[in-house]
Coordinates of C-alpha atoms and ligand atoms in Angstrom, one line a residue:
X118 CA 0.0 0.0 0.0
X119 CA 1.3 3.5 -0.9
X120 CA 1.6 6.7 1.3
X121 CA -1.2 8.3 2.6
X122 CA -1.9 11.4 1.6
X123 CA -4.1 12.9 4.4
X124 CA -3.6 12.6 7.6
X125 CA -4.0 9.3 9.8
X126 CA -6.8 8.7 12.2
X127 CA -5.3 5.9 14.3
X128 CA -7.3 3.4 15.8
X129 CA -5.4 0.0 16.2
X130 CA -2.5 1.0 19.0
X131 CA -3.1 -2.7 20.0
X132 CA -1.2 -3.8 17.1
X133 CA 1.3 -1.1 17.5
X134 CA 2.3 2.0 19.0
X135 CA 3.4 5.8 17.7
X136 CA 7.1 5.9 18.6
X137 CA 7.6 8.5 21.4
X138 CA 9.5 11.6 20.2
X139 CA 11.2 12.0 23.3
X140 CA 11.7 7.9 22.8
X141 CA 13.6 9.1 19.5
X142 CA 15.5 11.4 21.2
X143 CA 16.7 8.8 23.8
X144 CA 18.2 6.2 21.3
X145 CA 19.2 8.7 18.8
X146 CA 23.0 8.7 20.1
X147 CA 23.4 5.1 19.6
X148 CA 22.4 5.4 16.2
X149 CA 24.9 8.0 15.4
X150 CA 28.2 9.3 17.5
X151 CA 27.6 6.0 20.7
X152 CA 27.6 3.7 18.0
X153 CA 30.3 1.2 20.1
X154 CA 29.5 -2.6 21.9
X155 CA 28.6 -2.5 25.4
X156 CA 30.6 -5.7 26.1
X157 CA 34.1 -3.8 24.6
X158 CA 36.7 -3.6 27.9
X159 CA 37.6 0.1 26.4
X160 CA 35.7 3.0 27.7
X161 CA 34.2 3.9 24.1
X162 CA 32.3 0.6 24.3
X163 CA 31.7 0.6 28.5
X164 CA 29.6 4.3 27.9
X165 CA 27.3 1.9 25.9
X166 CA 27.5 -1.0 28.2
X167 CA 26.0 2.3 31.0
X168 CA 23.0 2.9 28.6
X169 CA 22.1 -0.7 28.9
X170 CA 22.3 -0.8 32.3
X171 CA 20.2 2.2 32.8
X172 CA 17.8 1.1 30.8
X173 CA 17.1 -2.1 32.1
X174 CA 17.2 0.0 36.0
X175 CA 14.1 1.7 34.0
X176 CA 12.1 -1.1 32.2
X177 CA 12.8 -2.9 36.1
X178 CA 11.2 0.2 37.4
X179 CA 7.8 -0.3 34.9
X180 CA 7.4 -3.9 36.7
X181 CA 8.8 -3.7 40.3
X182 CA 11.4 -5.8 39.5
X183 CA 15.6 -5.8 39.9
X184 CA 17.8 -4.9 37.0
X185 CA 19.3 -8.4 37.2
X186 CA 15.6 -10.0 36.6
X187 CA 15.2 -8.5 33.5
X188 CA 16.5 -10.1 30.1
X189 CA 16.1 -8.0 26.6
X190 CA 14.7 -10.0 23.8
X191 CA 14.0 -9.9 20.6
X192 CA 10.2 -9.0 20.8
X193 CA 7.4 -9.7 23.0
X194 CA 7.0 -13.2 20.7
X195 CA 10.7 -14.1 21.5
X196 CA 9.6 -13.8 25.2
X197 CA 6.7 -15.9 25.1
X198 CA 8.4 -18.9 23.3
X199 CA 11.5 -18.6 25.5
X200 CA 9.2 -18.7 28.8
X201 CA 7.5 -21.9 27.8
X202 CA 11.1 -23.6 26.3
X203 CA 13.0 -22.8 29.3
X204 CA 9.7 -24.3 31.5
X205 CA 10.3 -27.6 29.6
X206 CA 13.5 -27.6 29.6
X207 CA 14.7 -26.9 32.8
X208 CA 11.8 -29.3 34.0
X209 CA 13.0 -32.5 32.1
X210 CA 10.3 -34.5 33.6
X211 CA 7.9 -32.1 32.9
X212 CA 5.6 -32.6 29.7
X213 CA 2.5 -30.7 30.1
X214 CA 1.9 -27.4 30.3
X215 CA -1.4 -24.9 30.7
X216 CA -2.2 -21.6 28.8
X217 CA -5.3 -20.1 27.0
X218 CA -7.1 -21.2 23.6
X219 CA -6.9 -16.9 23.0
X220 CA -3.2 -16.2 23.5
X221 CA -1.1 -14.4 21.1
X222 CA -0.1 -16.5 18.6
X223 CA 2.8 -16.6 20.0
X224 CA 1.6 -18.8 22.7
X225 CA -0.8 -21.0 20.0
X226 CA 1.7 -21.3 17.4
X227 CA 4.3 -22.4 20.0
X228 CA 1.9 -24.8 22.1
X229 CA 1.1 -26.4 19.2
X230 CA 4.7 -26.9 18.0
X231 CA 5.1 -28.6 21.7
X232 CA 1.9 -30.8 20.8
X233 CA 3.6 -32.6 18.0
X234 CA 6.6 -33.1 20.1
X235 CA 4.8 -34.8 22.6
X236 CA 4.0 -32.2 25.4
X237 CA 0.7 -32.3 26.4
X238 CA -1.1 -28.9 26.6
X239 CA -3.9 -27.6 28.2
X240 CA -6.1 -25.2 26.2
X241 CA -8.1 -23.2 29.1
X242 CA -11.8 -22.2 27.3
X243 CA -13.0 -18.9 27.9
X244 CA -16.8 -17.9 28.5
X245 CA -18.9 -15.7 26.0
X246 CA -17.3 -12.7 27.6
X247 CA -14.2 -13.6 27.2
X248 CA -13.2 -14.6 30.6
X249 CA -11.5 -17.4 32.2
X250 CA -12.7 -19.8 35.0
X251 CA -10.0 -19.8 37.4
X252 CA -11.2 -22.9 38.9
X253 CA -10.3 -24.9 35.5
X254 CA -7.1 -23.8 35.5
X255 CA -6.7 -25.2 39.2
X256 CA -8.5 -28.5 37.8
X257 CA -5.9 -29.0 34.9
X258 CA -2.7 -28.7 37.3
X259 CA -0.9 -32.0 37.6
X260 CA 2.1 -33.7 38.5
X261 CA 4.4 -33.1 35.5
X262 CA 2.8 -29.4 34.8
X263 CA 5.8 -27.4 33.9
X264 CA 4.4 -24.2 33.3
X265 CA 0.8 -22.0 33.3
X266 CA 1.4 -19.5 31.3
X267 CA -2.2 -17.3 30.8
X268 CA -2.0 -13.7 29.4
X269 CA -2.9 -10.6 31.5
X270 CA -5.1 -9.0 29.3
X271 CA -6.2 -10.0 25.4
X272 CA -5.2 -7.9 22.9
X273 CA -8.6 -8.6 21.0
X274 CA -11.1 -7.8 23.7
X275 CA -9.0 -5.8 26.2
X276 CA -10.6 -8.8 28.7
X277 CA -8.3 -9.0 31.8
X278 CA -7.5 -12.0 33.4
X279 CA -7.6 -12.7 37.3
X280 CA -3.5 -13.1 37.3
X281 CA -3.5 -12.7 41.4
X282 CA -6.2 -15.9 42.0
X283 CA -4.2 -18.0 38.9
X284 CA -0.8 -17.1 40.9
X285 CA -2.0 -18.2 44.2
X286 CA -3.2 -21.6 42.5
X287 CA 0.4 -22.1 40.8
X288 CA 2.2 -21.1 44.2
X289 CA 0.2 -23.2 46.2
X290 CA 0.8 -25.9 43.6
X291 CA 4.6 -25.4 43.0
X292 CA 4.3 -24.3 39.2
X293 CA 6.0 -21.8 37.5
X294 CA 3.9 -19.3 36.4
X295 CA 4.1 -16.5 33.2
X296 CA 1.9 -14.2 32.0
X297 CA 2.0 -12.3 28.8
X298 CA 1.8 -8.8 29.9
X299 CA 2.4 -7.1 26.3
X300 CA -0.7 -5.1 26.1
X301 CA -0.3 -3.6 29.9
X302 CA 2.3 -1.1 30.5
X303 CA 0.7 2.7 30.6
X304 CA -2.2 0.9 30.9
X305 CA -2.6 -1.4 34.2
X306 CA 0.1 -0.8 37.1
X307 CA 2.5 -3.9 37.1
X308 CA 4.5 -5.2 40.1
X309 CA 5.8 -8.6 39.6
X310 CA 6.4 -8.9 43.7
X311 CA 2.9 -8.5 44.8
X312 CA 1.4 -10.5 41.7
X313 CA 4.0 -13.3 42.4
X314 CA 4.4 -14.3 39.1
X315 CA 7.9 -16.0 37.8
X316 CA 8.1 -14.9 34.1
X317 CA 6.3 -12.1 32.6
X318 CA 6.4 -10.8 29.0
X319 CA 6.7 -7.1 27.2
X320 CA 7.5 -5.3 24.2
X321 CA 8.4 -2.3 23.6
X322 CA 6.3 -1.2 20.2
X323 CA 3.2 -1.8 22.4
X324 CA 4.3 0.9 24.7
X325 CA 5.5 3.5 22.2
X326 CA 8.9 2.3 21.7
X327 CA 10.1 0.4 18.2
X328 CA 9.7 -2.6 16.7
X329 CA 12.2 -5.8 17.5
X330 CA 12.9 -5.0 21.2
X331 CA 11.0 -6.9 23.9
X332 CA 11.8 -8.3 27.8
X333 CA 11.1 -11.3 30.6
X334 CA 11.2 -10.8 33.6
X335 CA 13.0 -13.8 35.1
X336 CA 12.2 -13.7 38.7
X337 CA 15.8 -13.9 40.5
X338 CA 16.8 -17.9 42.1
X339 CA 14.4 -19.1 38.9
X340 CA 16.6 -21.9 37.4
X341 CA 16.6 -20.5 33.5
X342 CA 17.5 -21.9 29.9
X343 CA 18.5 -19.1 27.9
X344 CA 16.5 -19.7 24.3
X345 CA 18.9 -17.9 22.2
X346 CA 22.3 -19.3 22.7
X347 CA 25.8 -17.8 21.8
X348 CA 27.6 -15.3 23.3
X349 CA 27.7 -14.3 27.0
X350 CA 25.7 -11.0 26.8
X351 CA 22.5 -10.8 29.3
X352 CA 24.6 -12.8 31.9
X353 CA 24.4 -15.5 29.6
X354 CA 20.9 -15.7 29.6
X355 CA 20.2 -14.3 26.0
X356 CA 23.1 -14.6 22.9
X357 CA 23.2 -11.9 20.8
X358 CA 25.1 -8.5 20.4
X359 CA 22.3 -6.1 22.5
X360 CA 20.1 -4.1 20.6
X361 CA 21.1 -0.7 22.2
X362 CA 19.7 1.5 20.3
X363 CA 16.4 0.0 21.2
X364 CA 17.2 -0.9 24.7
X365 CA 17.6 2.7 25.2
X366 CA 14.2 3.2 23.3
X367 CA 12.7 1.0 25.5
X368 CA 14.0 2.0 29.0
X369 CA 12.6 5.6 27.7
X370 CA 9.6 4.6 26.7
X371 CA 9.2 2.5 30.3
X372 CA 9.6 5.6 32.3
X373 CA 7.1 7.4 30.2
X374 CA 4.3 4.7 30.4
X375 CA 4.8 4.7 34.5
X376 CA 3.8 8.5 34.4
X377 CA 0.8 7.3 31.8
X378 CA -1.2 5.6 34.7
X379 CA -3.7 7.7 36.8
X380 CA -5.2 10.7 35.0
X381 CA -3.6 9.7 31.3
X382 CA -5.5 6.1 31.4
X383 CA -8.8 7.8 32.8
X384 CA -8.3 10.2 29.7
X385 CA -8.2 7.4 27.3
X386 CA -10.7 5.1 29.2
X387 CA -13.7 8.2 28.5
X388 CA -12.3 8.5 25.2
X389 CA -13.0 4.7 24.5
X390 CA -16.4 5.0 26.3
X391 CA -17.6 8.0 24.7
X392 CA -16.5 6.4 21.0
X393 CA -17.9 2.8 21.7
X394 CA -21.4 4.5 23.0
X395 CA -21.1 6.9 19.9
X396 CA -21.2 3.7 17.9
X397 CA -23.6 2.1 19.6
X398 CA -26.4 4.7 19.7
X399 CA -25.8 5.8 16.2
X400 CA -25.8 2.1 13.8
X401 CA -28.2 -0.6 14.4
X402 CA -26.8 -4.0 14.6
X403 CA -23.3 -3.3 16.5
X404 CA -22.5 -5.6 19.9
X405 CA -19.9 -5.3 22.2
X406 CA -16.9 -8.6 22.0
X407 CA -16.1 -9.2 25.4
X408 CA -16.9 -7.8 29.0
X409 CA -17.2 -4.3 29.5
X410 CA -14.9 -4.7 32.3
X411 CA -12.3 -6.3 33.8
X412 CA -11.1 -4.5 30.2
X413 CA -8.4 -2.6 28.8
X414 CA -9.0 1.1 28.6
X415 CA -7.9 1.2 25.3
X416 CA -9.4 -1.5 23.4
X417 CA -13.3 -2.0 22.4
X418 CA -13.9 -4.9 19.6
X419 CA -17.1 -4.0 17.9
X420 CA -19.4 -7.0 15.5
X421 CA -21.6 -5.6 12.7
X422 CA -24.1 -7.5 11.8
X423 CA -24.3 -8.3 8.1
X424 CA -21.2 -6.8 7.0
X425 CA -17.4 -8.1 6.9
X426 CA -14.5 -6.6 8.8
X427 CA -12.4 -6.5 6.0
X428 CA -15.0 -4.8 4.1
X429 CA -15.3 -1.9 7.4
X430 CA -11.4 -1.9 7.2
X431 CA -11.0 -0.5 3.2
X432 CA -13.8 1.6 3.5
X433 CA -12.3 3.0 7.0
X434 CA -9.1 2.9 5.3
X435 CA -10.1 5.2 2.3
X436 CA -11.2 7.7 4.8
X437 CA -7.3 7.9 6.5
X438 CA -9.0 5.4 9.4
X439 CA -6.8 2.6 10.3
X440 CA -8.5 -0.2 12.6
X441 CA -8.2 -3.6 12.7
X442 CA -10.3 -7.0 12.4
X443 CA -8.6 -10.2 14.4
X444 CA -9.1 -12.4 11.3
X445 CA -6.0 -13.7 9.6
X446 CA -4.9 -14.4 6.5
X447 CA -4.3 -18.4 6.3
X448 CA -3.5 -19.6 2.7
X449 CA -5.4 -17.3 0.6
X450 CA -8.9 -16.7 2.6
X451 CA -9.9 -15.3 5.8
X452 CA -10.2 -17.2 8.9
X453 CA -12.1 -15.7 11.4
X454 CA -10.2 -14.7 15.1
X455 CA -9.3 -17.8 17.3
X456 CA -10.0 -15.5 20.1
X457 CA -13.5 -14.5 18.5
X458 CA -14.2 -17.7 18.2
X459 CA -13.1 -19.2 21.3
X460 CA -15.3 -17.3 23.2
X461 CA -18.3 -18.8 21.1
X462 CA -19.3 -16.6 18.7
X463 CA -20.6 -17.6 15.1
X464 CA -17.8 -17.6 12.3
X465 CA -20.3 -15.2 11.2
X466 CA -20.1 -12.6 14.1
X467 CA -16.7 -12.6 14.5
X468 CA -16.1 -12.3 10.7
X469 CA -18.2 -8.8 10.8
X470 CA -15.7 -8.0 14.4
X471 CA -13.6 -4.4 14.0
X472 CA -11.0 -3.7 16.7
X473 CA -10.4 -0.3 17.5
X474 CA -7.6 0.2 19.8
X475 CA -6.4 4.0 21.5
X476 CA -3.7 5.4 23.2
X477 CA -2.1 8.7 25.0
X478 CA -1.8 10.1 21.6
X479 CA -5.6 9.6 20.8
X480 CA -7.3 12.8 20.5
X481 CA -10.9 13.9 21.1
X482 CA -10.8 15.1 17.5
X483 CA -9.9 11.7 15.8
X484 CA -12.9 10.0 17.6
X485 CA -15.5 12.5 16.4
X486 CA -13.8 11.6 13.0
X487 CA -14.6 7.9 13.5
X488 CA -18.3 8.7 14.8
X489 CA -18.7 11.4 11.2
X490 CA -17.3 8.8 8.9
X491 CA -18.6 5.3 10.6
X492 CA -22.7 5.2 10.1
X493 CA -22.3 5.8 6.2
X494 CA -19.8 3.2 5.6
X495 CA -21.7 0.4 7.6
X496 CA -25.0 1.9 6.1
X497 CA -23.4 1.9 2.6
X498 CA -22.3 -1.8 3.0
X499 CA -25.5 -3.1 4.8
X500 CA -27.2 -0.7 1.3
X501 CA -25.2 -3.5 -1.1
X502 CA -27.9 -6.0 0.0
X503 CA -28.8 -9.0 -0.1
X504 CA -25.9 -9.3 1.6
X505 CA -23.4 -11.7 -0.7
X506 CA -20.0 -11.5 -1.0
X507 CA -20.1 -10.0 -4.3
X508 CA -22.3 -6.8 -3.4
X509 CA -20.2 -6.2 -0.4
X510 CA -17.3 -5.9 -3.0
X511 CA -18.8 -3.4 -5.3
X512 CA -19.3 -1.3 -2.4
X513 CA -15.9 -1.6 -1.7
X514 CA -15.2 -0.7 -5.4
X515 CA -17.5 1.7 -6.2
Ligands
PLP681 C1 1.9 -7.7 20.1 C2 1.8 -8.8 21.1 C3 2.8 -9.8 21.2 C4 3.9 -9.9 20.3 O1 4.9 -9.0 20.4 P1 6.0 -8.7 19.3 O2 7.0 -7.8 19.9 O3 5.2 -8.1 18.1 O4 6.5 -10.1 18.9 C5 2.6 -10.8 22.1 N1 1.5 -10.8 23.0 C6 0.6 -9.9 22.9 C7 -0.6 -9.9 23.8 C8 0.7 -8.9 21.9 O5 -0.3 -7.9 21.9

């Protein structure tokens, strides 16, 4: 897709964020003149090795954690598959292990790799709102669990999970415990020593930071297999010459999302409220995915009856809108949202399911753009009636 001409109305910070400018600032030095590697005995390389430390004192900071607890990854996905390897692996015996049918694929895609090699996994269902029963994960805990590993929120309904009640379970039970924390910093205050967890997971594109730089928190006596083997860098724990640049992105971009709780997230919350009533007063046919709370302050995943997502998404797109629908593309046609779909809804609902997602950056004036533009693009697709596949298109390409 080409270059926009007019401006953006941004609606899908779920799937990634606006990089910072005082972010940019940050890492701009070790792009340019602090270009040296942190593990070099001179001092040239040593003033680099600093910046890393300071930035993992400040991504530490986000979560209540210790410098030493933190590891920087590739990416929030990187985490998630090295949480579950290490679980295994450390844990020979071990050979089942517990997590959510509406994880990130990163969880799915990795369980299901662990399937065909034998490890057995526990897919815990979610209800119509898309919420959890913590008493089935206590159910499924047994002898040779190595791991629960349940998201704290979804990044398709915003749903939260009870991580606190799971925790106690896996404590009481002697099983590590992670949680896939990527949609939560700025958003939900995070302190790894009063939740109790063992692993958690972030990246730093979710929290206004770039692309291809992520964490996990290792909580400190945890025996740990590093993932990514190689040289000695992140105590040995992750291979790889750092990312510094982005490390220093990301320990910016930590600092910044602390000072986004409290009056920031409120901001945002009313935002999301006033534009998900807006939708829902002014088009027939629209429900709410998911509870209205436990939820993310950001996130509201809308169905439309009788029209597709992808449909919404080009016609939303055509007005500078950018939103999402959490269908994927699997060889060639559309498959509906696992997550949709998990919590029961008909391949049909969650094929007509928009995501719209906000942040700090979201402004008053972009969601009275969505509520303008919104009505007459549902009412011009529902108008392409009887609704076939066909008619949907030529209102797409008319
Ligand atoms: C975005 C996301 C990830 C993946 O993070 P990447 O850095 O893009 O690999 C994992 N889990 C959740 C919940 C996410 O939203």
């Amino acid at each position: 897709m080409s270059m926009s001409d007019g401006p953006i109305y941004y609606f899908d910070n779920n799937a990634t964020t606006r990089v910072a400018p005082e972010v940019v600032e940050a890492m701009l030095p070790f792009l340019t003149e602090q270009w040296g590697n942190p593990s070099s005995a001179y001092s040239f390389g040593n003033e680099v090795g600093e910046a890393v430390d300071n930035a993992r004192a400040q991504v530490a900071a986000l979560i209540n954690a210790e410098p030493r607890e933190i590891i920087f990854t590739s990416c929030g996905t990187e985490s998630d598959n090295a949480a579950l390897s290490s679980a295994l692996q450390t844990q020979p015996g071990k050979r089942h292990v517990i997590t959510t049918a509406v994880e990130h694929s990163a969880n799915i895609k990795y369980g299901q790799m662990l399937e065909k090699r034998g490890v057995e996994v526990t897919w815990i269902p979610v209800d119509r709102a898309g919420q959890l029963d913590v008493h089935e994960v206590h159910e499924a805990i047994r002898e040779d669990t190595a791991m629960v590993s349940v998201m704290m929120a979804n990044n398709e309904s915003g749903v939260i999970f009870p991580i606190e009640e799971i925790v106690a379970i896996c404590r009481i039970k002697g099983v590590p415990f992670h949680t896939d924390a990527v949609q939560t910093p700025g958003k939900i205050k995070l302190d790894v020593k009063a939740l109790g967890v063992d692993h958690l997971s972030l990246s730093a594109h979710k929290l206004h930071a770039p692309k291809g730089i992520g964490c996990l928190y290792v909580r400190h006596g945890l025996p740990y297999q590093p993932y990514v083997l190689g040289g000695g860098q992140e105590s040995g724990r992750r291979g790889g010459t750092e990312n510094v640049a982005n490390i220093v992105a990301f320990g910016k971009a930590a600092e910044m999302a602390v000072d986004s709780l409290g009056a920031e997230v409120e901001r945002v919350r009313a935002l999301r409220n006033r534009m998900e009533e807006g939708i829902l007063e002014t088009i027939p046919g629209v429900t709410r995915n998911g509870a209205k709370e436990p939820r993310l302050a950001s996130t509201s995943n809308l169905s439309f009856a009788d029209c597709e997502a992808e449909a919404i998404l080009l016609l939303l797109n055509r007005e500078g809108i950018c939103a999402s629908s959490g269908s994927a593309c699997t060889t060639g046609s559309m498959a509906p949202s696992h997550v949709l779909i998990a919590m029961g809804l008909s391949p049909e609902h969650a094929m007509g399911a928009v995501r719209f997602s906000l942040s700090k950056y979201t402004t008053d004036a972009e969601v009275d753009y969505l509520l303008e533009k919104l009505p007459g693009i549902i009412e011009k697709l529902r108008g392409a009636s009887p609704k076939t596949e066909q008619s949907a298109a030529e209102a797409v390409h008319s």
